[in-house]
Amino acid sequence: MCRFLAWAGAKRFLDELVMDQEQSLVHQSRNALIGKTPINADGFGLAWYSGRETPCFYKDTNPAWSDANLKQLTHHTKSHLFLAHVRASTGTATSRNNCHPFGCGKWSFMHNGQAGGHDRIRQQLDGMIPGHLYDHRLGATESEAIFLIAHGEGLDAEPIAAMERAVHRVEVLARAKGSLPHMRFAACWSDGDRLFAARYASDRFAPSLHYRPCDDGIIIASEPLDAKNGDWAEIPANTAIETRGDRLQMHVFEPNGRSLDAEVA
Amino acid sequence: MCRFLAWAGAKRFLDELVMDQEQSLVHQSRNALIGKTPINADGFGLAWYSGRETPCFYKDTNPAWSDANLKQLTHHTKSHLFLAHVRASTGTATSRNNCHPFGCGKWSFMHNGQAGGHDRIRQQLDGMIPGHLYDHRLGATESEAIFLIAHGEGLDAEPIAAMERAVHRVEVLARAKGSLPHMRFAACWSDGDRLFAARYASDRFAPSLHYRPCDDGIIIASEPLDAKNGDWAEIPANTAIETRGDRLQMHVFEPNGRSLDAEVA
Amino acid sequence: MCRFLAWAGAKRFLDELVMDQEQSLVHQSRNALIGKTPINADGFGLAWYSGRETPCFYKDTNPAWSDANLKQLTHHTKSHLFLAHVRASTGTATSRNNCHPFGCGKWSFMHNGQAGGHDRIRQQLDGMIPGHLYDHRLGATESEAIFLIAHGEGLDAEPIAAMERAVHRVEVLARAKGSLPHMRFAACWSDGDRLFAARYASDRFAPSLHYRPCDDGIIIASEPLDAKNGDWAEIPANTAIETRGDRLQMHVFEPNGRSLDAEVA
Amino acid sequence: MCRFLAWAGAKRFLDELVMDQEQSLVHQSRNALIGKTPINADGFGLAWYSGRETPCFYKDTNPAWSDANLKQLTHHTKSHLFLAHVRASTGTATSRNNCHPFGCGKWSFMHNGQAGGHDRIRQQLDGMIPGHLYDHRLGATESEAIFLIAHGEGLDAEPIAAMERAVHRVEVLARAKGSLPHMRFAACWSDGDRLFAARYASDRFAPSLHYRPCDDGIIIASEPLDAKNGDWAEIPANTAIETRGDRLQMHVFEPNGRSLDAEVA
């Protein structure tokens, strides 16, 4: 289990959300309130869009609360779209290459969840990554694999459906060779223009995911950043959201359903 | 607040105490049960005596639970006397030089506690360190300063009284220029032959300190390493213990009392 | 010996100077051409002005060439005024707190050089730092001490003269209690508006310092960033430069001379 | 290109070879004399046999010269058989998981060299690792892959022939899909009882490899540790050596020749 947040909207300093909230992301790295893992201190990461073709990544293996650079960078960096993540490893090493968000071209991606029995299916996961993207396979997490598989499924053309297909393929593998729970998936991804998020599980326990519409944008977060819970809405399971400018759309996100259809067809 | 343990006795692998107990030190780095700081993840350190003239130090800034080297080293290293510490910073940076144990010649030292208002008295503390030992002043903690001041007070000749005088001097400074609580002090120190520990506070809240006599040695720890609490004894406040071979001695440790006498004299 | 560069002028991406030159700063971290230390791999640092009240610092202990975050950050960050430094330790530990640039309020500072016999005079140096600035004393380098002493000498009001006095005071100490060479000093410092640099030594070997006026600003660097040496000018020893907008001024920088006068007075 | 050394014989402190020689391994990390990469500062590693079932690994990403723990550990650790390595990356990230030596059960392995076009063949390399060993695939180097493939080829039963087959298989892949030079290979590996080393290349440029018989053991090293070159012998290309106790044996090591035979058969 990990914790994350994302912002899309007007330009704002990263520390306003990462540091300065009542239940900021850095606070969650010590004391997350929702979910079974209160400590999320196996590394952290930021991705923000600066106007260059690719997003900027700052990731390291320290706990977020003790990283002096993180405090500096979030205080001085403004962006209209950013992702931030604190990690609680479910088994793989604490290594920068295993820290979220992951990047590939203009895309960034971060995840909270797991594919059941990841240690038994990792080699097959590696084999499912498109060959031309394998140099982006830097770490060993299923999260990064799902992201790269989604690229192969056409993330550019169909940002939500491609992710659905990737999650489906990994879940099928976990059902065949892994263990329970087969798939837990809460994630955010972006191309710098649109921000996507989805919530899903192969059982009844989809990882928490919330959003809060603001006057000048939207926050998506694993858990509310303050106790004014009335301002926060839960994203239902099996749902994806897409935001661009001040438009917010909900989509069905059913890797199992849609993909099973695809298999039937 | 930090957590620590020490062993003196027959040679044993470090991981038996640092890793493999029900409430091992690494477990305490995530979930300490006594004291107000359950997370002790601002670095860690080991000191062990190997037969060379000085002890060996392994320290780093990661949480103890995620350090792959720590697992290796404690599994392969045996010693008759070792100290192990997990840190929760009370303000100074997460830096290897601020990690305990500290070393100077044959001596090692680790501490849980604080001098009140450390940020206001740090320069004076630095000035109290004997000039010929200042190249051992590597970090910025009051713990390291107390240790080096104790050296200047004659640690070799009077291991307990010198520490008492050092604690007294720092407490006097904290009373004059710092803040409440003036002194909280639970510590272990060793010359490789004898192991010392002391527990003291300027108020009623001396940090926890326990010991457990075993057939082949003694464990000293911030909190019991298992739930068989009957085997563990609390070291009373204002008390130091000294152990060498199978001998265990209790001493009064009253930095205020004894030193006040000295001041009167 | 270390290597550094600074930019003041139009906004530009940091990687244009830190990464992309023929003899970029990262290249110098592996293979500096001037000076006796070709490898400058004991940490690195950046400071840039972003519009907030204080500059932003990114520093770490890796070699600059292998830091994945550095590549990202310099590619995405633009500033009108920035400092960048790669370190070759002259004795003190490889620690983030010993990495340049150093900061205090709106000021940033970086240095190449040394005070002779630093290990013998470090405690006195610490004592010379104004008490109200001691919480900015994070590391153990003479560089950071000179910077904080300069603050005490009035950096805000007299940016060059205050630095001169600080260098003088440290040189006097090195003459009294340290060793040869007493002072080697090439440095840059800034308040976000003006950029200062100075070159000086107590002997004939002032560390190298060059500048290159460009259409839209000025580069200051330990050594030229390309082989078009005709575009680069050497800053003479005993000289400081000050730049603001498109104005460049030269000043005498004679810590010994001026300060001796002061002592006479 | 990297630098390494290994010792097999009487117990000795690691720092005698890693630190204290004229051209010690730590000295080579700054200034290797043989080969095209004088700086080997992209991490380092040690493996030593302590009497437990597996070897002990200490690895980190700093330059070897600036790691305070390395100095401590090599000064206090004695072993009859140890491997030590300083890394110069040929492309993959500076990450602990990419540092040599690698381990699997009782075996340790370290390598200097490369498989040509590694970035293009990495996914296939990953696919060649036996499934039951894939949880030992922690990093992204071809070195680790060769080691795990050698396991699959029967390292326990045929320590030299299995390595030969692994190198052959990777070379065949590099010829088919990679680039020139197809294979450069100097390596050491051990099971704690015997120490093996081999030197080979698919072209005329096998990486340097030397050994020095001593009264109480043998040193194997990328380059001599002192200028008394008369005491050092070069291991010829296409040759493996095996040492156990005071016995030293030479073997042909021709991945291409032998394996081609095998393919014919």
PDB file of C-alpha atoms in Angstrom, chain A residues 13 15 48 50 52 54-60 68-69 72-73 75-76 96, chain C residues 13 15 48 50 52 54-60 68-69 72-73 75-76 96:
ATOM      1  CA  PHE A  13       3.381  25.366  -5.689  1.00  0.00           C
ATOM      2  CA  ASP A  15       4.316  22.156  -1.264  1.00  0.00           C
ATOM      3  CA  TRP A  48       5.498  17.565 -12.718  1.00  0.00           C
ATOM      4  CA  SER A  50       7.142  22.115 -16.740  1.00  0.00           C
ATOM      5  CA  ARG A  52       9.205  20.622 -21.745  1.00  0.00           C
ATOM      6  CA  THR A  54       8.580  15.155 -20.900  1.00  0.00           C
ATOM      7  CA  PRO A  55       7.655  15.534 -17.234  1.00  0.00           C
ATOM      8  CA  CYS A  56      10.298  16.134 -14.587  1.00  0.00           C
ATOM      9  CA  PHE A  57      10.905  13.384 -12.030  1.00  0.00           C
ATOM     10  CA  TYR A  58      12.384  13.726  -8.593  1.00  0.00           C
ATOM     11  CA  LYS A  59      12.531  10.446  -6.708  1.00  0.00           C
ATOM     12  CA  ASP A  60      14.587   9.056  -3.873  1.00  0.00           C
ATOM     13  CA  ALA A  68      15.821  17.987   2.705  1.00  0.00           C
ATOM     14  CA  ASN A  69      15.727  18.316  -1.081  1.00  0.00           C
ATOM     15  CA  GLN A  72      13.216  22.698  -1.109  1.00  0.00           C
ATOM     16  CA  LEU A  73      11.918  21.520  -4.461  1.00  0.00           C
ATOM     17  CA  HIS A  75       8.596  24.988  -2.074  1.00  0.00           C
ATOM     18  CA  HIS A  76      10.070  26.400  -5.271  1.00  0.00           C
ATOM     19  CA  ARG A  96      14.985   4.709  -6.753  1.00  0.00           C
TER      20      ARG A  96
ATOM     21  CA  PHE C  13      17.583  26.111 -18.384  1.00  0.00           C
ATOM     22  CA  ASP C  15      21.259  21.974 -18.068  1.00  0.00           C
ATOM     23  CA  TRP C  48      18.656  28.829  -8.074  1.00  0.00           C
ATOM     24  CA  SER C  50      12.775  31.014  -8.390  1.00  0.00           C
ATOM     25  CA  ARG C  52      10.398  33.001  -3.718  1.00  0.00           C
ATOM     26  CA  THR C  54      14.922  32.261  -0.548  1.00  0.00           C
ATOM     27  CA  PRO C  55      16.825  30.343  -3.223  1.00  0.00           C
ATOM     28  CA  CYS C  56      16.112  26.671  -3.894  1.00  0.00           C
ATOM     29  CA  PHE C  57      18.826  24.150  -3.043  1.00  0.00           C
ATOM     30  CA  TYR C  58      19.294  20.714  -4.505  1.00  0.00           C
ATOM     31  CA  LYS C  59      22.341  18.930  -3.105  1.00  0.00           C
ATOM     32  CA  ASP C  60      23.422  15.346  -2.745  1.00  0.00           C
ATOM     33  CA  ALA C  68      19.472  10.744 -12.082  1.00  0.00           C
ATOM     34  CA  ASN C  69      17.597  13.531 -10.323  1.00  0.00           C
ATOM     35  CA  GLN C  72      15.957  15.753 -14.558  1.00  0.00           C
ATOM     36  CA  LEU C  73      15.996  18.909 -12.481  1.00  0.00           C
ATOM     37  CA  HIS C  75      16.528  19.888 -17.724  1.00  0.00           C
ATOM     38  CA  HIS C  76      13.277  21.284 -16.360  1.00  0.00           C
ATOM     39  CA  ARG C  96      24.932  16.648   2.100  1.00  0.00           C
TER      40      ARG C  96
END
